Amino acid sequence: MLQVETWKRVLIWALVAVGLLLAMPNLFYDRVERHNDAVSAIEGGADTSENRDAAGAWPSYLPSGLVNLGLDLRGGAHLLAEVQVEDVYAARLESFWPEVRDTLRPERDTVGTIRLQPSAADELRVRIGKPENMEQALELVRGLASPVQSLTGAGSTDITVRGEGSDIVVTLSEAEREATDDRTMRQSLEIIRRRIDEVGTREPTIQRQGFDRILIQVPGIGSAQELKDIIGTTAQLTFQPVVSRTSDPDENPGIGNELLPSMDQEGLYYVLEQAPVVTGEELNDAQPTFDQNGRPAVNFRFNPSGARAFGDYTAENIGSPFAIVLDNEVISAPVIQSHIAGGSGIITGDFSVEESTQLAVLLRAGALPAQMTFLEERTIGPELGQDSIEAGQIATAVAFIAVLVFMGLSYGLFGLFANIALIINIGLIFGLLSTIGATLTLPGIAGIVLTVGMAVDANVLVFERIREELKTSRGPARAIELGYERALSAIVDANITTFITAVILFVMGSGPVRGFAVTLGLGILTSVFTAIYVTRLLIVMWFERRRPKTIEV
Amino acid sequence: MRLKLIPSETSFDFFKRWRLWLGISAVMMVLAFASFAIRGLNYGIDFRGGTTIRTESSEPVNVGAYRDALQALNLGDVVISEVFDPSFGPDRNVAMVRISAQDAEASVTPETIDRVRAALQEIAPDVEFVSVESVGPKVSGELIQTAVVAVALAIGAVLVYIWLRFEWQFALGAVVALVHDVILTIGVFSEVGIRFDLAIIAALLTIVGYSLNDTVVVFDRVRENLIKYKSKGLKEVMNVSINETLSRTFMTSFTTLLALISLFVLGGDVIRGFVFAMIWGVIVGTYSSIFVASAILLWLGVKRDWSKPTDTTGNQFGDVDA
């Protein structure tokens, strides 16, 4: 008849207890949050007494997982950036030119003169003086190809070389492009992560989205603009030989050279050799400092290979100028006074203190391999988030109480059982959300409110069924049992179909919509659990104790 | 004494004029579609690209002055609307400013935002930008596509599930009801001109889920009663089933509406459109499970005896044996 095995009872109550325990930290949100921050700060080495106090304010044996608040509740900035992966192709090809030149030069007798030709960004064009020996020249250049380092591109080489009239055309192979794109994306992600970490904000989300996009969400930051300032600059630092200076922005720099503007002197342009002597990737460290005149500057140190390259170059070119270039602007172009060994130096320019500090951060974190376009940006002020939380809390509380009262009025004692289950249900949702580290958004709160409304559905189905069975069955125990049995298929079918839509929302949606899908989906799971197991167990326990001859549902 | 929304035993004849109900639903769908075609939806920036700025100031919002100030900046299409919420005091005046996309791909530049801020500060010196959201046209195009695919996928998945659990007539009835609900919701949005953004798609999918929930409960009972009352006509069986589940239908819709209405009134203006869509969806979804999904089932007819294998398969094997 109406009974539940002991092990099942223990399991159900244990699950409920664990769920509620996991949800509990959310009741003390601020305190637990301070505790968590302090614990991670202490792990990071900041073992101050203040941090230890904050860490001690929440017992360490209790769970400390919290529901993350989404940007729309906490305030912060959201950016969707697209990385211009093609930028990297040109740089890759550019770096081939010296190699091609050095390979062909000893064979000048067969191939004739070698000249770099202007070309599209995705190819390298070299004209040779004796096109009749093109085959030998191509053979030599092909020898420069190396295998692609990636899983999918295994077996193919990085460049394709073909002859076109008297031109040798070098392009990147398809496999190499894919490998380069992937590398570019991974580098970009890593560098953005490092830059954001340098600024020290809490719980940033940095994710690759699709093929060439990066989603960045930083709670608590003032505006998307601040975030863009941190990650929007590529911070590509190069040291390039200077060919000449000019004031004509349209001057033809010549092949293999480029014309770049000066950063602080309007109307001044430099003609530079395109291939850099050293790049920012070879930096070990960068710190804000002041120059001998007390102006803000940035101090840097090369790694050993950078130091060697820079030392060799300065030794060979004493008396000629070289340019320090940041993101295609010449910061300064000092004349080399002496051989600079040791690999450290200072960048002076027209900086403010903030600018020099930021430049040091950017240089330290490394340069972004490619430019980014921002496709989407959102800034939510913290006050708006606070308002939304408050409104959400009030609305949820009112919705909750209204449903509790209504259920009590409609089903009496059974309604009370359903209400206990509903309270447990909300606790379980928060417990699950905290455990999986899900993010609660404003639509997510709506999802919870909707769950409150719909969670009673399973109970209603059962109770209505029990009412029907009471009319025909022998005795209340049988009616309750049949009520559960016969309502089950409707409950399962109805909830699975809603669950399907929640899953589709989760897969297809992003941001707040996904937050909604998560709470809706979890709400379905917990409400089915509480309706089928918890309410039933409550009813069975009541029934065993009272043994009523008749029941009213 | 129990609170009862409807008597515990009812015997309404829901299908006396089922053709009329289907006809009304069809007309409503055509009207909704016409409204969508003629007026179009008031797409938010998620779908058309552009920037929305939520401004707050202690001075009353003068929509005309805001518009004049921004028109001078030549930003293209500018829409300004004042936002009201009972929780705002007299010194909190909120407006939404929407400017169209300035670039073919990317989101708004900080210079544009600064120009807008400067222009508005001329009118209301203490104006603050509480939130700024900007979506580039490149992304917004993709978002529309994803949204349409999501709704279509959800309906498709449901069709398959019900087909597996019931019979194709049930699946078709349920899906027609879903399409009915989605179209009517879109119709209301185009008619009332509420901003249609990504969150509304979430609401649409929830409506799909809710409406289905309701339909499945009715169908489940129809399936059960088809076996129980073998001699009764389909129309009668369906009437009995709907009457039997009517009490539950009302209870659930009512509690859900209770929760949603409290969110609508108290949940703040940011999600009001979203909640409105769901409230409408619950009402339409409840209606459609009876007057669309069930009516279609009645129209299509359904096999009666669930305990034996279908006639066709039985005959095939019989023929082979003979």
mmCIF file of C-alpha atoms in Angstrom, chain A residues 21-37 58 63-69 74 202-203 429-440:
data_model
loop_
_atom_site.group_PDB
_atom_site.id
_atom_site.type_symbol
_atom_site.label_atom_id
_atom_site.label_comp_id
_atom_site.label_asym_id
_atom_site.label_seq_id
_atom_site.Cartn_x
_atom_site.Cartn_y
_atom_site.Cartn_z
ATOM 1 C CA LEU A 21 23.261 23.470 2.915
ATOM 2 C CA LEU A 22 24.763 24.425 -0.444
ATOM 3 C CA ALA A 23 22.182 27.175 -0.860
ATOM 4 C CA MET A 24 22.725 28.625 2.598
ATOM 5 C CA PRO A 25 25.790 30.800 1.872
ATOM 6 C CA ASN A 26 23.595 32.916 -0.433
ATOM 7 C CA LEU A 27 21.629 34.097 2.612
ATOM 8 C CA PHE A 28 24.817 35.708 3.900
ATOM 9 C CA TYR A 29 25.960 36.930 0.512
ATOM 10 C CA ASP A 30 28.172 39.854 1.543
ATOM 11 C CA ARG A 31 29.884 38.046 4.368
ATOM 12 C CA VAL A 32 30.639 34.947 2.308
ATOM 13 C CA GLU A 33 31.797 37.040 -0.613
ATOM 14 C CA ARG A 34 34.250 38.912 1.609
ATOM 15 C CA HIS A 35 35.364 35.561 3.036
ATOM 16 C CA ASN A 36 35.982 34.156 -0.445
ATOM 17 C CA ASP A 37 37.854 37.249 -1.590
ATOM 18 C CA TRP A 58 32.623 32.536 7.715
ATOM 19 C CA PRO A 63 30.169 25.512 1.944
ATOM 20 C CA SER A 64 31.120 28.873 0.511
ATOM 21 C CA GLY A 65 29.875 28.596 -3.076
ATOM 22 C CA LEU A 66 27.768 31.553 -4.153
ATOM 23 C CA VAL A 67 25.509 32.239 -7.055
ATOM 24 C CA ASN A 68 27.408 34.576 -9.347
ATOM 25 C CA LEU A 69 25.496 37.700 -10.144
ATOM 26 C CA ARG A 74 26.031 43.628 -10.440
ATOM 27 C CA ARG A 202 37.039 40.214 -9.813
ATOM 28 C CA GLU A 203 35.780 37.150 -11.693
ATOM 29 C CA ILE A 429 17.610 25.756 -7.143
ATOM 30 C CA PHE A 430 19.975 28.108 -5.335
ATOM 31 C CA GLY A 431 22.019 25.174 -4.053
ATOM 32 C CA LEU A 432 22.457 23.840 -7.586
ATOM 33 C CA LEU A 433 23.182 27.284 -9.023
ATOM 34 C CA SER A 434 25.919 27.838 -6.408
ATOM 35 C CA THR A 435 27.421 24.412 -6.953
ATOM 36 C CA ILE A 436 27.750 24.647 -10.712
ATOM 37 C CA GLY A 437 28.847 28.264 -10.402
ATOM 38 C CA ALA A 438 26.042 29.454 -12.658
ATOM 39 C CA THR A 439 25.353 33.115 -13.144
ATOM 40 C CA LEU A 440 22.097 34.636 -12.037
#
